[in-house]
Short mmCIF file of C-alpha atoms in Angstrom, two decimals:
data_model
loop_
_atom_site.label_atom_id
_atom_site.label_comp_id
_atom_site.label_asym_id
_atom_site.label_seq_id
_atom_site.Cartn_x
_atom_site.Cartn_y
_atom_site.Cartn_z
CA UNK A 2 171.76 119.31 297.40
CA UNK A 3 174.11 117.28 294.84
CA UNK A 4 176.04 119.14 292.21
CA UNK A 5 174.64 119.06 288.72
CA UNK A 6 176.65 116.58 286.36
CA UNK A 7 179.16 118.06 283.83
CA UNK A 8 177.96 118.33 280.48
CA UNK A 9 179.26 115.23 278.04
CA UNK A 10 182.09 115.97 276.13
CA UNK A 11 181.38 114.93 272.48
CA UNK A 12 183.77 114.04 269.82
CA UNK A 13 182.54 114.82 266.05
CA UNK A 14 184.30 112.80 263.90
CA UNK A 15 182.68 112.74 260.22
CA UNK A 16 183.40 111.26 256.53
CA UNK A 17 184.44 113.31 253.97
CA UNK A 18 181.56 113.78 252.57
CA UNK A 19 179.66 117.49 252.20
CA UNK A 20 176.71 116.68 254.58
CA UNK A 21 178.76 114.87 256.65
CA UNK A 22 181.26 117.97 256.92
CA UNK A 23 178.46 120.48 257.55
CA UNK A 24 177.02 118.67 260.01
CA UNK A 25 179.98 118.42 261.83
CA UNK A 26 180.53 122.36 261.73
CA UNK A 27 177.17 122.45 263.05
CA UNK A 28 177.42 120.48 265.69
CA UNK A 29 180.89 121.84 266.73
CA UNK A 30 179.39 125.35 266.98
CA UNK A 31 176.37 124.39 268.83
CA UNK A 32 178.25 121.72 271.45
CA UNK A 33 182.19 122.15 271.37
CA UNK A 34 184.33 119.48 269.63
CA UNK A 35 186.71 117.32 271.81
CA UNK A 36 189.61 115.12 270.70
CA UNK A 37 188.43 111.56 270.52
CA UNK A 38 190.99 110.29 273.50
CA UNK A 39 189.15 113.00 275.92
CA UNK A 40 185.79 112.86 275.10
CA UNK A 41 182.96 111.04 277.04
CA UNK A 42 181.10 110.12 273.73
CA UNK A 43 182.23 109.88 270.41
CA UNK A 44 179.85 110.72 267.50
CA UNK A 45 180.87 109.83 263.98
CA UNK A 46 178.97 111.10 261.28
CA UNK A 47 178.76 109.67 258.13
CA UNK A 48 177.44 106.17 256.84
CA UNK A 49 177.76 102.52 258.08
CA UNK A 50 180.92 102.28 256.01
CA UNK A 51 182.48 105.11 258.32
CA UNK A 52 180.85 104.04 261.28
CA UNK A 53 182.71 100.88 260.86
CA UNK A 54 185.78 102.66 260.10
CA UNK A 55 185.23 104.77 263.10
CA UNK A 56 184.67 101.46 265.01
CA UNK A 57 187.98 100.05 264.20
CA UNK A 58 189.83 103.09 265.05
CA UNK A 59 188.39 104.23 268.46
CA UNK A 60 187.91 100.38 269.59
CA UNK A 61 190.84 100.79 272.04
CA UNK A 62 189.44 103.87 273.93
CA UNK A 63 186.51 101.86 275.48
CA UNK A 64 184.63 105.16 274.57
CA UNK A 65 180.54 104.66 274.01
CA UNK A 66 179.61 105.95 270.07
CA UNK A 67 176.36 107.53 269.38
CA UNK A 68 176.46 107.92 265.35
CA UNK A 69 174.59 109.73 263.28
CA UNK A 70 173.43 109.02 259.65
CA UNK A 71 174.70 111.38 256.89
CA UNK A 72 175.06 108.56 254.39
CA UNK A 73 172.78 106.08 252.43
CA UNK A 74 171.19 103.06 254.43
CA UNK A 75 172.91 103.79 258.37
CA UNK A 76 171.82 100.81 259.59
CA UNK A 77 174.31 101.17 262.51
CA UNK A 78 173.50 105.01 263.14
CA UNK A 79 170.47 107.39 264.62
CA UNK A 80 168.94 109.54 262.51
CA UNK A 81 170.39 112.95 261.91
CA UNK A 82 169.35 116.11 264.27
CA UNK A 83 171.23 118.83 266.07
CA UNK A 84 168.59 119.67 268.58
CA UNK A 85 168.74 117.86 272.05
CA UNK A 86 172.07 115.88 271.35
CA UNK A 87 172.71 115.63 275.23
CA UNK A 88 169.23 114.71 276.39
CA UNK A 89 169.28 112.20 273.37
CA UNK A 90 172.82 110.41 274.43
CA UNK A 91 171.55 110.13 278.25
CA UNK A 92 168.69 108.12 276.93
CA UNK A 93 170.13 105.99 274.33
CA UNK A 94 170.10 102.03 274.78
CA UNK A 95 173.46 100.82 275.34
CA UNK A 96 174.63 97.96 273.10
CA UNK A 97 178.16 96.27 273.52
CA UNK A 98 179.08 94.74 270.25
CA UNK A 99 181.96 91.89 270.14
CA UNK A 100 183.92 91.54 266.72
CA UNK A 101 185.55 88.34 265.62
CA UNK A 102 189.09 88.03 264.78
CA UNK A 103 190.66 86.70 261.84
CA UNK A 104 193.98 85.09 261.64
CA UNK A 105 194.66 84.25 257.61
CA UNK A 106 197.79 82.73 256.33
CA UNK A 107 198.84 83.29 252.74
CA UNK A 108 201.42 81.55 250.41
CA UNK A 109 204.51 82.25 251.62
CA UNK A 110 203.95 82.50 255.41
CA UNK A 111 202.56 85.69 255.60
CA UNK A 112 199.99 86.07 257.99
CA UNK A 113 197.09 88.68 258.56
CA UNK A 114 195.30 89.16 262.33
CA UNK A 115 192.43 91.23 261.88
CA UNK A 116 189.09 91.81 263.97
CA UNK A 117 185.39 92.28 262.00
CA UNK A 118 182.37 93.64 263.47
CA UNK A 119 180.00 92.36 260.61
CA UNK A 120 181.87 89.70 259.20
CA UNK A 121 184.62 87.60 258.01
CA UNK A 122 184.37 86.51 254.50
CA UNK A 123 186.30 84.27 252.21
CA UNK A 124 185.83 84.84 248.15
CA UNK A 125 187.17 83.39 244.91
CA UNK A 126 189.99 85.43 243.50
CA UNK A 127 189.63 84.46 239.49
CA UNK A 128 187.18 82.42 237.15
CA UNK A 129 186.97 79.40 238.76
CA UNK A 130 184.78 78.17 242.47
CA UNK A 131 186.50 78.12 245.25
CA UNK A 132 187.01 74.75 247.22
CA UNK A 133 187.13 74.62 250.57
CA UNK A 134 187.04 72.47 253.62
CA UNK A 135 185.44 73.59 256.89
CA UNK A 136 186.20 72.47 260.77
CA UNK A 137 184.61 73.33 263.60
CA UNK A 138 185.76 73.41 266.95
CA UNK A 139 188.48 70.60 265.17
CA UNK A 140 185.97 68.60 263.80
CA UNK A 141 185.69 67.95 260.11
CA UNK A 142 181.95 69.26 259.18
CA UNK A 143 182.74 69.46 255.35
CA UNK A 144 185.48 67.88 253.40
CA UNK A 145 184.88 69.91 250.26
CA UNK A 146 182.53 72.93 249.31
CA UNK A 147 182.48 74.23 245.91
CA UNK A 148 181.26 77.70 245.88
CA UNK A 149 182.14 81.40 245.20
CA UNK A 150 183.05 81.97 248.61
CA UNK A 151 181.42 82.06 252.54
CA UNK A 152 180.61 84.44 255.17
CA UNK A 153 180.72 84.45 258.77
CA UNK A 154 178.71 86.73 260.37
CA UNK A 155 177.99 87.91 263.66
CA UNK A 156 174.57 89.33 264.80
CA UNK A 157 175.35 92.68 264.05
CA UNK A 158 176.20 91.77 260.33
CA UNK A 159 174.01 89.20 259.64
CA UNK A 160 171.77 91.76 258.15
CA UNK A 161 174.65 92.90 255.95
CA UNK A 162 176.41 90.90 253.07
CA UNK A 163 174.90 87.71 254.89
CA UNK A 164 171.52 88.55 254.39
CA UNK A 165 172.33 89.56 250.70
CA UNK A 166 174.09 85.97 250.18
CA UNK A 167 170.22 84.15 251.66
CA UNK A 168 171.92 84.01 255.40
CA UNK A 169 169.87 83.97 258.60
CA UNK A 170 169.05 87.16 260.45
CA UNK A 171 170.21 86.96 264.05
CA UNK A 172 168.89 88.86 266.64
CA UNK A 173 171.12 90.97 268.47
CA UNK A 174 172.57 89.87 271.79
CA UNK A 175 171.93 86.40 270.44
CA UNK A 176 175.24 84.09 271.13
CA UNK A 177 175.02 82.71 267.71
CA UNK A 178 176.94 83.13 264.74
CA UNK A 179 175.90 82.30 260.99
CA UNK A 180 177.99 80.84 258.42
CA UNK A 181 176.82 80.91 255.10
CA UNK A 182 177.85 79.97 251.70
CA UNK A 183 178.01 82.01 248.72
CA UNK A 184 176.74 80.72 245.57
CA UNK A 185 177.22 77.02 246.81
CA UNK A 186 177.52 74.45 243.91
CA UNK A 187 178.15 71.46 245.82
CA UNK A 188 176.34 70.39 247.84
CA UNK A 189 174.37 72.73 245.94
CA UNK A 190 171.28 72.52 248.38
CA UNK A 191 173.53 73.00 251.79
CA UNK A 192 172.49 76.78 252.89
CA UNK A 193 174.82 77.05 255.80
CA UNK A 194 174.87 76.88 259.43
CA UNK A 195 174.12 78.65 262.92
CA UNK A 196 176.93 78.51 264.98
CA UNK A 197 177.42 78.93 268.74
CA UNK A 198 179.51 82.25 269.42
CA UNK A 199 182.45 80.54 271.43
CA UNK A 200 182.44 77.98 268.00
CA UNK A 201 186.23 77.93 266.57
CA UNK A 202 186.24 77.93 262.89
CA UNK A 203 189.37 77.16 260.44
CA UNK A 204 188.70 77.20 256.67
CA UNK A 205 191.16 75.72 254.50
CA UNK A 206 191.41 75.77 250.33
CA UNK A 207 191.95 73.15 248.49
CA UNK A 208 193.85 73.46 245.36
CA UNK A 209 194.58 77.12 246.11
CA UNK A 210 197.25 77.07 243.36
CA UNK A 211 194.40 76.78 240.99
CA UNK A 212 191.21 78.50 242.61
CA UNK A 213 193.17 80.74 244.68
CA UNK A 214 190.88 82.71 247.42
CA UNK A 215 191.15 85.73 249.44
CA UNK A 216 189.87 86.65 252.98
CA UNK A 217 188.27 89.76 254.25
CA UNK A 218 187.42 91.13 257.95
CA UNK A 219 185.08 94.14 257.36
CA UNK A 220 188.10 95.79 255.16
CA UNK A 221 190.93 94.35 255.76
CA UNK A 222 191.92 91.54 252.88
CA UNK A 223 194.38 88.36 252.81
CA UNK A 224 195.07 87.54 248.85
CA UNK A 225 195.92 84.13 248.16
CA UNK A 226 195.29 82.61 251.47
CA UNK A 227 195.77 78.43 252.18
CA UNK A 228 193.69 78.92 255.47
CA UNK A 229 191.57 81.24 257.65
CA UNK A 230 190.92 80.52 261.25
CA UNK A 231 187.90 82.81 262.84
CA UNK A 232 186.74 82.81 266.38
CA UNK A 233 184.94 85.60 268.48
CA UNK A 234 187.71 87.88 269.92
CA UNK A 235 187.15 87.81 274.02
CA UNK A 236 189.48 90.93 274.41
CA UNK A 237 187.81 93.53 272.03
CA UNK A 238 184.30 95.44 272.32
CA UNK A 239 182.53 98.42 271.16
CA UNK A 240 180.00 100.52 272.96
CA UNK A 241 177.34 101.41 270.74
CA UNK A 242 174.35 103.86 271.67
CA UNK A 243 170.94 104.09 270.20
CA UNK A 244 168.19 105.83 270.31
CA UNK A 245 165.85 104.09 272.79
CA UNK A 246 162.78 104.20 270.69
CA UNK A 247 164.63 102.33 267.79
CA UNK A 248 167.50 100.74 268.72
CA UNK A 249 169.56 98.19 267.11
CA UNK A 250 167.34 95.16 268.31
CA UNK A 251 164.33 96.78 267.48
CA UNK A 252 166.03 97.38 263.70
CA UNK A 253 166.66 93.45 263.31
CA UNK A 254 163.46 92.83 264.34
CA UNK A 255 161.95 95.26 261.62
CA UNK A 256 164.47 93.97 258.93
CA UNK A 257 162.80 90.58 259.00
CA UNK A 258 159.29 92.12 258.12
CA UNK A 259 161.00 94.32 255.29
CA UNK A 260 160.28 93.73 251.69
CA UNK A 261 162.23 96.47 250.11
#
């Protein structure tokens, strides 16, 4: 008879909120706690913002992550329950997520490289609308877009800022990206585009001395950008775990029929 498998080693990491810290103490007392680089599963406790921070922080470990909601919305999290955690994790649905890589060039030659699991957004910095030129795979697709900004969203991020800007929801696992304008003024009726995940996107800022623009990859920001290049990062990935009866694919489907 083969030996029983060793119990999973959990690393409980928590946001600074009192509910997350209380949950971390309860779970540690019950299941023990390990350093993230020694754990079999990392358990972030908090909201979606903390989950994104954890994805960035521990991405290089390649360790699966099973988040539990101690925040507000918790779209990227599982429901919090201190009971039967090893069984839930063992039965969880594995969903790999691959981020976007942003390379932003700013005035003075500064460059920022950052990854985004939700979206890369470009936003006007001052009172005047941004004026942008869009190229896809080296070919100009729009010579001038006047707007408050644009968003390039992954499938996982399509229900976040992208949805609030009237962008499309993309089913998880679809090899697509959403390119969505924010308050477009010219062309006024342009609602954006769906692009292959393999697309290389370049956005250039027109009249940048008059209409400054910032670029943000999740939470990393570059100011006064000249141009931004965006493409899926083929070398980066996080492995997310979701309860089998409420996995990320089901959440995205549910979101499309929600009117709240």
